[in-house]
PDB file of C-alpha atoms in Angstrom:
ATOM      1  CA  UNK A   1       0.000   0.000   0.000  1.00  0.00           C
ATOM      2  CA  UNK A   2       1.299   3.380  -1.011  1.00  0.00           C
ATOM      3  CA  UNK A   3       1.538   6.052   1.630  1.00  0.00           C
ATOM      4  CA  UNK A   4       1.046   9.788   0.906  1.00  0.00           C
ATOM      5  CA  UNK A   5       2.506  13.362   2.119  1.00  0.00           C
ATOM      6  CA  UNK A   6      -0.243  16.547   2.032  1.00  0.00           C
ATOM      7  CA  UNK A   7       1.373  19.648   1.947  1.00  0.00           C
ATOM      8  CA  UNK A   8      -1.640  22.365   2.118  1.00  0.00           C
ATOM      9  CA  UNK A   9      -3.407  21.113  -0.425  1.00  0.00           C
ATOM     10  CA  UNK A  10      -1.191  19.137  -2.515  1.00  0.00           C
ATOM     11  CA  UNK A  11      -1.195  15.575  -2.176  1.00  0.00           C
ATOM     12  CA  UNK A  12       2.102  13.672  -3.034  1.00  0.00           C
ATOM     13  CA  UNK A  13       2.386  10.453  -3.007  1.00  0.00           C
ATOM     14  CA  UNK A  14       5.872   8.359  -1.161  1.00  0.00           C
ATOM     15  CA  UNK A  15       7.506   7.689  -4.166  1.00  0.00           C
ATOM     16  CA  UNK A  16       6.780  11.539  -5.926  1.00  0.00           C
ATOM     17  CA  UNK A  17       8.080  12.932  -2.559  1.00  0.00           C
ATOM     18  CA  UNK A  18      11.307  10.683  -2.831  1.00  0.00           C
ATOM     19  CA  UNK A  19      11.585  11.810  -5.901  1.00  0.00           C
ATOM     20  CA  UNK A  20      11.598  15.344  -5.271  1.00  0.00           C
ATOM     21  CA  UNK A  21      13.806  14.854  -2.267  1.00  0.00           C
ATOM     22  CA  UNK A  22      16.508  12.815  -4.413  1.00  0.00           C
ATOM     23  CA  UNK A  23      15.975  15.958  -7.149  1.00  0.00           C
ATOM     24  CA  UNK A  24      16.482  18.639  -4.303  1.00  0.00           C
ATOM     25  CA  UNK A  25      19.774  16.975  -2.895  1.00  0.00           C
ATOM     26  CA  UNK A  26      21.364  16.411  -6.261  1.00  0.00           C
ATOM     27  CA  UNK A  27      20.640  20.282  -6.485  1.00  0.00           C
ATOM     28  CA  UNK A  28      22.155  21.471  -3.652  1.00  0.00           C
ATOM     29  CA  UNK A  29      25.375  18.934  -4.318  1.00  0.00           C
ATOM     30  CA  UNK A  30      25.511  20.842  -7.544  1.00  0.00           C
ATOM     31  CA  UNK A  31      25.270  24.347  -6.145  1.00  0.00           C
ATOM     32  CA  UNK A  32      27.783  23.704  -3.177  1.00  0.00           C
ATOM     33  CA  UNK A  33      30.048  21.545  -5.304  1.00  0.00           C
ATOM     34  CA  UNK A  34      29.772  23.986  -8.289  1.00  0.00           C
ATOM     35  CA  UNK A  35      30.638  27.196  -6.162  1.00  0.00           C
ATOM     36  CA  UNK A  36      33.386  25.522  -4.433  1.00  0.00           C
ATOM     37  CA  UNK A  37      34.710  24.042  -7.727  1.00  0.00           C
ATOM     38  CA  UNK A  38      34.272  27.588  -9.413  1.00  0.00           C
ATOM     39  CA  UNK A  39      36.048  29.411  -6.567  1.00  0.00           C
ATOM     40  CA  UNK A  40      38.948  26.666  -6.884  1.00  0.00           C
ATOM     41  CA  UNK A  41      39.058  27.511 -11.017  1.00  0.00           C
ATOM     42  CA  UNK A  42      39.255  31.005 -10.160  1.00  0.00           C
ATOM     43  CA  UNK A  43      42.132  30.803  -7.818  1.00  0.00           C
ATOM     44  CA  UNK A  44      44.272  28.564  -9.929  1.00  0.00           C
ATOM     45  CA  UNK A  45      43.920  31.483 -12.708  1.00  0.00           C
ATOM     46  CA  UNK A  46      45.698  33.730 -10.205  1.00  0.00           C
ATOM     47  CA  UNK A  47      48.328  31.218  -9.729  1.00  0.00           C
ATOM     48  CA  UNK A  48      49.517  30.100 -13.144  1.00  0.00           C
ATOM     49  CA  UNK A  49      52.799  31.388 -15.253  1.00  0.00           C
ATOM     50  CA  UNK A  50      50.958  34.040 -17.069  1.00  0.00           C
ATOM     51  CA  UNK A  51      47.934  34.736 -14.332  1.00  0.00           C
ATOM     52  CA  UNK A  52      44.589  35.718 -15.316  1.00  0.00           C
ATOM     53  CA  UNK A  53      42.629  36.598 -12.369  1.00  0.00           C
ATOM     54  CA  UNK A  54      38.865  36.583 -12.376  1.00  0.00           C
ATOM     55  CA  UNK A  55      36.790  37.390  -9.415  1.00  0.00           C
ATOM     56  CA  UNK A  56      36.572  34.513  -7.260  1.00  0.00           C
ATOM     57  CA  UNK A  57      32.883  34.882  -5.927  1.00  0.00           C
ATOM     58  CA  UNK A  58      31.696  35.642  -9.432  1.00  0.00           C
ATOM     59  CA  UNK A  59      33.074  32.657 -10.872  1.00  0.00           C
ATOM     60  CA  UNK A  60      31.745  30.439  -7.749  1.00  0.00           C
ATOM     61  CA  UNK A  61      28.415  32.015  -7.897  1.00  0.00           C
ATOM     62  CA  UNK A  62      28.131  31.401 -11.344  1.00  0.00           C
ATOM     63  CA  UNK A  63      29.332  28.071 -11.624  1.00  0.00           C
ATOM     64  CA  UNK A  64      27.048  27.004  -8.631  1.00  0.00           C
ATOM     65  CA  UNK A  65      24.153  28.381 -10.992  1.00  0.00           C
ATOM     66  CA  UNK A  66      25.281  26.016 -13.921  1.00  0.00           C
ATOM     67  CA  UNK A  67      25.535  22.966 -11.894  1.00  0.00           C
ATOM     68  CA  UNK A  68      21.834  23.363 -10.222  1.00  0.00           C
ATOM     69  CA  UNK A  69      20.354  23.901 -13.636  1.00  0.00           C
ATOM     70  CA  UNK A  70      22.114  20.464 -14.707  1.00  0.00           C
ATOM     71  CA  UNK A  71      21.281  19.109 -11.542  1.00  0.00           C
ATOM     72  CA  UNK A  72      17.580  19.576 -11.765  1.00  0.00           C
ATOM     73  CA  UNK A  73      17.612  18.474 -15.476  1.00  0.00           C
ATOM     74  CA  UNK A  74      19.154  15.248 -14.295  1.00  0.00           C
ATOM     75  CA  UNK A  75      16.590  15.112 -11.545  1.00  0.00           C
ATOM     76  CA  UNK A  76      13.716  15.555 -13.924  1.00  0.00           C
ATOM     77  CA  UNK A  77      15.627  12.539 -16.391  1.00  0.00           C
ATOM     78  CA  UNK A  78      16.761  14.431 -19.237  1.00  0.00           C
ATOM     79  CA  UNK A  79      20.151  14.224 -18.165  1.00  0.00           C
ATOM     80  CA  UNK A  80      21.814  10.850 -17.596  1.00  0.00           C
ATOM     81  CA  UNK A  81      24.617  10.488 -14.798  1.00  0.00           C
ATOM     82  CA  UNK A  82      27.821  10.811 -17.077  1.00  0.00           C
ATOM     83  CA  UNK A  83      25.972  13.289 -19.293  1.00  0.00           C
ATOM     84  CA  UNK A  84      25.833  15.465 -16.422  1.00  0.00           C
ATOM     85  CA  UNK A  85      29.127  15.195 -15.960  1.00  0.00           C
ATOM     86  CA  UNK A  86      30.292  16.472 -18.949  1.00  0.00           C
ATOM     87  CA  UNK A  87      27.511  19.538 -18.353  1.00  0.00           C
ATOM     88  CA  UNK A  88      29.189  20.180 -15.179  1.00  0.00           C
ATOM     89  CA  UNK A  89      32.630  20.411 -16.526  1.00  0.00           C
ATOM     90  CA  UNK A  90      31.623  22.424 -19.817  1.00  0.00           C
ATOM     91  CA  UNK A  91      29.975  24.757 -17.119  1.00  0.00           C
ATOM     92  CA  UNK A  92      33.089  25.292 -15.202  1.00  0.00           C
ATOM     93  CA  UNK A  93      34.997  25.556 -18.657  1.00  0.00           C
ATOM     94  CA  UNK A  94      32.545  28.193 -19.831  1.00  0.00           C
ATOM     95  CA  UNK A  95      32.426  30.427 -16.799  1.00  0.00           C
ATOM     96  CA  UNK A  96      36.429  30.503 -16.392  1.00  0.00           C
ATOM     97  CA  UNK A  97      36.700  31.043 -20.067  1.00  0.00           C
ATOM     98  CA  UNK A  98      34.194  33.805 -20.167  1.00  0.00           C
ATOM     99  CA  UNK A  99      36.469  35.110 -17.330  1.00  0.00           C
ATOM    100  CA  UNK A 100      39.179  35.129 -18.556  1.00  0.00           C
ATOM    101  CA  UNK A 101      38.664  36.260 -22.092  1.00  0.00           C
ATOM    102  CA  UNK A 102      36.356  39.275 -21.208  1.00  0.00           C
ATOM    103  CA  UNK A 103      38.956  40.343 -18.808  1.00  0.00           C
ATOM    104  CA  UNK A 104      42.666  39.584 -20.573  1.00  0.00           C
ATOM    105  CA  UNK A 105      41.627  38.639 -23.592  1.00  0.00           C
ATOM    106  CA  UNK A 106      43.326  35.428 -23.773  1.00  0.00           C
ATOM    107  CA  UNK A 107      42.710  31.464 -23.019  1.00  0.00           C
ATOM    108  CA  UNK A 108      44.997  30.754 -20.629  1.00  0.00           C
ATOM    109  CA  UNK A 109      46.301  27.110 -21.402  1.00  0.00           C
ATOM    110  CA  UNK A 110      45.001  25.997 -18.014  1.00  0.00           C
ATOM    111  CA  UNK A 111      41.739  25.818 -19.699  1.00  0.00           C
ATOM    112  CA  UNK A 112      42.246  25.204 -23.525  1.00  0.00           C
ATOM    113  CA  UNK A 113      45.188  22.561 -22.749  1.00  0.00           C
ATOM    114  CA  UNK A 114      42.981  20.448 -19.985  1.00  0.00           C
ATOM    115  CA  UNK A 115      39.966  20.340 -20.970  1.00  0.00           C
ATOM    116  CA  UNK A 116      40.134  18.125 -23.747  1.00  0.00           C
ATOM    117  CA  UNK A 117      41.207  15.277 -21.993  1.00  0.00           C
ATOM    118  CA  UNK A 118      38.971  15.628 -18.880  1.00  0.00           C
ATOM    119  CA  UNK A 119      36.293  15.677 -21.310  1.00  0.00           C
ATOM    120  CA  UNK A 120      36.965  13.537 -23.665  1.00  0.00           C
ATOM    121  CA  UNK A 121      37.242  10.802 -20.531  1.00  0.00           C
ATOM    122  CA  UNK A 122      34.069  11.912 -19.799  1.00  0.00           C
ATOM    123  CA  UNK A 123      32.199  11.086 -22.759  1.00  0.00           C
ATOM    124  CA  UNK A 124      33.538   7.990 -23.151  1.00  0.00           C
ATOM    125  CA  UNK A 125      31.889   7.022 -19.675  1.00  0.00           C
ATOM    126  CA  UNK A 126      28.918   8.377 -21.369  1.00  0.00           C
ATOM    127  CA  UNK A 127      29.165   6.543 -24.720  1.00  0.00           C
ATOM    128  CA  UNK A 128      30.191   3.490 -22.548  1.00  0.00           C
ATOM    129  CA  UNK A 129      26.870   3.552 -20.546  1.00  0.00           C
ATOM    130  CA  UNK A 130      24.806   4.353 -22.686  1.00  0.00           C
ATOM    131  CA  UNK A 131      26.093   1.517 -25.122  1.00  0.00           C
ATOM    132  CA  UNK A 132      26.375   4.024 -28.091  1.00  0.00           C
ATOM    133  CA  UNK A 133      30.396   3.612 -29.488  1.00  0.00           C
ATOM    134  CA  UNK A 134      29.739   6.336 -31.975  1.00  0.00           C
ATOM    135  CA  UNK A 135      29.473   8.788 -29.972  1.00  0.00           C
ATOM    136  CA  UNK A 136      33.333   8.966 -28.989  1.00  0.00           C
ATOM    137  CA  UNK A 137      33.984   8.694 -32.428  1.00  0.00           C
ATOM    138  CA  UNK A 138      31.868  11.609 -33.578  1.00  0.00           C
ATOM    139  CA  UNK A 139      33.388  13.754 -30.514  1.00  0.00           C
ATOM    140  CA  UNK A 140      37.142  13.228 -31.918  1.00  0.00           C
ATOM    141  CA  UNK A 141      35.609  13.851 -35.621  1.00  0.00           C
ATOM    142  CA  UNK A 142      33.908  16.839 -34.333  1.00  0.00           C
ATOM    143  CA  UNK A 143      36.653  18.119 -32.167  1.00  0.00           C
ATOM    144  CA  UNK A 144      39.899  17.750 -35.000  1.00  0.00           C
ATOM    145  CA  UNK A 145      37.407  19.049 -37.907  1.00  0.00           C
ATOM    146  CA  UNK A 146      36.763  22.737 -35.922  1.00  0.00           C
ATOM    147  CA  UNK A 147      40.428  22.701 -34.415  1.00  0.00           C
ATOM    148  CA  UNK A 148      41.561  22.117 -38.607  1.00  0.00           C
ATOM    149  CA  UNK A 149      39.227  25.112 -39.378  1.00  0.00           C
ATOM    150  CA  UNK A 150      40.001  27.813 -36.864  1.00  0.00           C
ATOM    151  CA  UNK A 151      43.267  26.789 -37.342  1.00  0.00           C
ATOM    152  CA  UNK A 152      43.318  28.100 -40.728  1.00  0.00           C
ATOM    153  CA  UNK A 153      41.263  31.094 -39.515  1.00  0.00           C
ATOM    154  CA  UNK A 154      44.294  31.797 -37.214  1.00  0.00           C
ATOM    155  CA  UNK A 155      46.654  31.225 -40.129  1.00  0.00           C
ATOM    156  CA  UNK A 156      44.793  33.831 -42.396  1.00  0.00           C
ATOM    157  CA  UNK A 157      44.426  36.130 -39.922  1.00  0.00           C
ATOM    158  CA  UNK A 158      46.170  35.755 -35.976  1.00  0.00           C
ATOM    159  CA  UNK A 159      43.770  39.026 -35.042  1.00  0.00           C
ATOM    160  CA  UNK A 160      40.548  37.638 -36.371  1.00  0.00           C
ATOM    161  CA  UNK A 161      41.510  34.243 -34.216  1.00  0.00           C
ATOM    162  CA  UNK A 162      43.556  33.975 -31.438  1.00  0.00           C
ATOM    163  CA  UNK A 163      45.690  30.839 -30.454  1.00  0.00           C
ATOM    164  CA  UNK A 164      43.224  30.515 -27.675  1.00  0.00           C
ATOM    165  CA  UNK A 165      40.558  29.982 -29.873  1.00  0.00           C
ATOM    166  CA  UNK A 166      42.540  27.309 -31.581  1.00  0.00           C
ATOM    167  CA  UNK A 167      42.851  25.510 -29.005  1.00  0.00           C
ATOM    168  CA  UNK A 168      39.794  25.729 -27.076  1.00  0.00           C
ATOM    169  CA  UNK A 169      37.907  24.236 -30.452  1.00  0.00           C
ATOM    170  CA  UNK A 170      39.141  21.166 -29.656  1.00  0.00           C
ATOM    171  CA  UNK A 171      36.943  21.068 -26.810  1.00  0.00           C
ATOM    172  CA  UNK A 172      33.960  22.715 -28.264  1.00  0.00           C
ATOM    173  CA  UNK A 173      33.652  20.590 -31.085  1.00  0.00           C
ATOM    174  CA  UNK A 174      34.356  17.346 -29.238  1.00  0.00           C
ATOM    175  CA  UNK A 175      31.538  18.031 -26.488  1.00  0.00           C
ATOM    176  CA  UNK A 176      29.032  19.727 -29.521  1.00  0.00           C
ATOM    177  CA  UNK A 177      29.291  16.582 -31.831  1.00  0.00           C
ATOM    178  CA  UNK A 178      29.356  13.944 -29.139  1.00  0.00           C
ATOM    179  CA  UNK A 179      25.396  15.486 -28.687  1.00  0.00           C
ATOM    180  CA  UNK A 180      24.955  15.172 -32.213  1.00  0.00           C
ATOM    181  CA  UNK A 181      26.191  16.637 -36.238  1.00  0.00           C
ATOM    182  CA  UNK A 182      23.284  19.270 -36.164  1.00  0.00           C
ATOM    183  CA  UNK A 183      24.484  20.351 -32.463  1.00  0.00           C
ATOM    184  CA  UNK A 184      27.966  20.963 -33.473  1.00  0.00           C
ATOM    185  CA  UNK A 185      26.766  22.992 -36.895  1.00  0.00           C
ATOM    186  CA  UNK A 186      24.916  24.845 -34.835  1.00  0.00           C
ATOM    187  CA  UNK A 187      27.733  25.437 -32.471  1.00  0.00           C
ATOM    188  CA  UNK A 188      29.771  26.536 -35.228  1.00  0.00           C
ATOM    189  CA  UNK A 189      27.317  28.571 -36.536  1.00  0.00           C
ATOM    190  CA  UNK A 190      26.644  30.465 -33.507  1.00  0.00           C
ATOM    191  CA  UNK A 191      30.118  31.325 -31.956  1.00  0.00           C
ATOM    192  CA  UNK A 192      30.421  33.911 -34.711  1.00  0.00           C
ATOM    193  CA  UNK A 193      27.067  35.060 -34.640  1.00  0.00           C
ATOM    194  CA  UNK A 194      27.590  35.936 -31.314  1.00  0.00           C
ATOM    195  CA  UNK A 195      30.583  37.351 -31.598  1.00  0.00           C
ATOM    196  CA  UNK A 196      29.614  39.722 -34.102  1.00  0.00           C
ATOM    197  CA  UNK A 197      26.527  40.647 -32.636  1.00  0.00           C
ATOM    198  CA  UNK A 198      28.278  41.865 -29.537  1.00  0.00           C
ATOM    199  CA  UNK A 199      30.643  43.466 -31.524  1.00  0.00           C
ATOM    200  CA  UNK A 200      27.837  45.520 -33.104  1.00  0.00           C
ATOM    201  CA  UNK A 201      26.310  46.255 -29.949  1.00  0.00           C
ATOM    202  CA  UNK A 202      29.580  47.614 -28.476  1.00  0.00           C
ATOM    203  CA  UNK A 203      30.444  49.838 -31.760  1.00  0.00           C
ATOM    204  CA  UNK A 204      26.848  51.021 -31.318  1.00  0.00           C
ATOM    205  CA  UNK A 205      27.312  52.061 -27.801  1.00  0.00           C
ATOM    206  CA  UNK A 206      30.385  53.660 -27.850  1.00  0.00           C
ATOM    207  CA  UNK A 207      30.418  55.150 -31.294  1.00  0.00           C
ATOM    208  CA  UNK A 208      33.299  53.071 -32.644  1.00  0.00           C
ATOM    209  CA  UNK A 209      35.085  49.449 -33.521  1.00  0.00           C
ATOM    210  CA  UNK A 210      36.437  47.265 -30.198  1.00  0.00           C
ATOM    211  CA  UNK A 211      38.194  43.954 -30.363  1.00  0.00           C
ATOM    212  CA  UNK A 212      35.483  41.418 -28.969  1.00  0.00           C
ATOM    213  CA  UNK A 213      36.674  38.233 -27.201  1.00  0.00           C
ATOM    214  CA  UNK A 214      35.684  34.837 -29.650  1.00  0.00           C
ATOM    215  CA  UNK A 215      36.116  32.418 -26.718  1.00  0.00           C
ATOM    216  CA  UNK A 216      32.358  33.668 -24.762  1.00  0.00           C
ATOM    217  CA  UNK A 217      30.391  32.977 -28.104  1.00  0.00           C
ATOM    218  CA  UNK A 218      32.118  29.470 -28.427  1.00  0.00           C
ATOM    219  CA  UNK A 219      31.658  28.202 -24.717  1.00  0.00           C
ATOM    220  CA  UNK A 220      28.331  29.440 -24.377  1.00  0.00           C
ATOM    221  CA  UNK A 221      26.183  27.357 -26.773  1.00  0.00           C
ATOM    222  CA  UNK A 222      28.086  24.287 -26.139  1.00  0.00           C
ATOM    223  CA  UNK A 223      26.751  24.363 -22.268  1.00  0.00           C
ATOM    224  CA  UNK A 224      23.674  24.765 -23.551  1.00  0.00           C
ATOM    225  CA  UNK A 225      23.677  22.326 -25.955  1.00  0.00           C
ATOM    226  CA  UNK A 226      24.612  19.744 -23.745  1.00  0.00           C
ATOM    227  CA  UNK A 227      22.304  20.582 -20.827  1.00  0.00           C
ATOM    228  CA  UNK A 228      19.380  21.045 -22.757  1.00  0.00           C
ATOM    229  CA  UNK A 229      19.902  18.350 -25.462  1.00  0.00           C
ATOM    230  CA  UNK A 230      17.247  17.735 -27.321  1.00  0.00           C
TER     231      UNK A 230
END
């Protein structure tokens, strides 16, 4: 016999609540864990070769956002376990890279160098349990394709890409096509878009042209991509 829990005048029953209670703690792990894991990105900015400091509350607070909205996506089953992993870690990636590139205008390596493999691991534990060997095939398709084409960017024109960028598509079209092809075409698609629309809104504001920072518009759709896959 199923029990039930009124609150006012909502009745849920036992296995709804548990539910809801499993959905709420995987939340607050992913806030706490996600601000702490933030801060700790934040601070290892300030201490590399080349430092690139970001505000260490801003990046917790942020990061803690990103890994409750995974969190309750996972809790309401449209994210399985390893796929949240790999939103969690594209979050971090995407708030430190916003960070940094708004603020120095570079990728530090830190970011663009590591990422790749933690990721990469992590969608293999994906592919593996969910059965589906093609997916960590399409990721390293994905990935080398975009790295082979902003690489050519960069070798037309170093201002138009940086280095950074280079090396952060590696990441960003691994973790786009792993979702799927028209998830990384829309990935690539977008990062310019976005570029150049804030570029535009900048000139319009202050009357002239400014250097905008690539690595926001290419970090950005990939988190949302894989948090809110289709």
């Amino acid at each position: 016999m199923r029990s039930s829990v009124k609150i006012g005048n909502l009745v849920l029953m036992d296995g709804t609540w548990s539910s809801l209670s499993a959905g709420g703690a995987l939340a607050v792990v992913g806030a706490v864990v996600g601000a702490s894991s933030g801060a700790a990105g934040a601070r290892a900015l300030r201490s590399i070769r080349a430092p690139a400091p970001v505000p260490v509350y801003w990046c917790a607070g942020l990061v803690g956002l990103l890994w409750t909205i995974a969190a309750l996506r996972a809790s309401a089953g449209a994210l399985s376990g390893w796929w949240l992993a790999v939103s969690w870690a594209t979050g971090l990636l995407t708030v430190l890279a916003v960070g940094a590139d708004l603020a120095h205008r570079r990728l530090p390596d830190l970011l663009t160098l590591r990422a790749p493999p933690v990721l990469l691991s992590l969608i293999v534990l994906a592919a593996w349990a969910a059965g589906d060997g093609a997916v960590v095939g399409r990721a390293l398709l994905g990935g080398l394709v975009l790295t082979a084409c902003y690489a050519f960017v960069h070798l037309l024109s170093p201002q138009a890409m940086g280095a950074g960028d280079v090396k952060l598509a590696m990441t960003v079209g691994m973790v786009s096509a792993a979702v799927s092809w028209p998830g990384w075409l829309l990935t690539v698609i977008l990062a310019p878009l976005i570029t150049g629309v804030a570029g535009l809104v900048i000139a319009f504001r202050r009357g002239g042209t400014a250097p905008v920072p690539h690595g926001p518009g290419m970090v950005i759709p990939v988190w949302l991509l894989v948090t809110f896959r289709p």
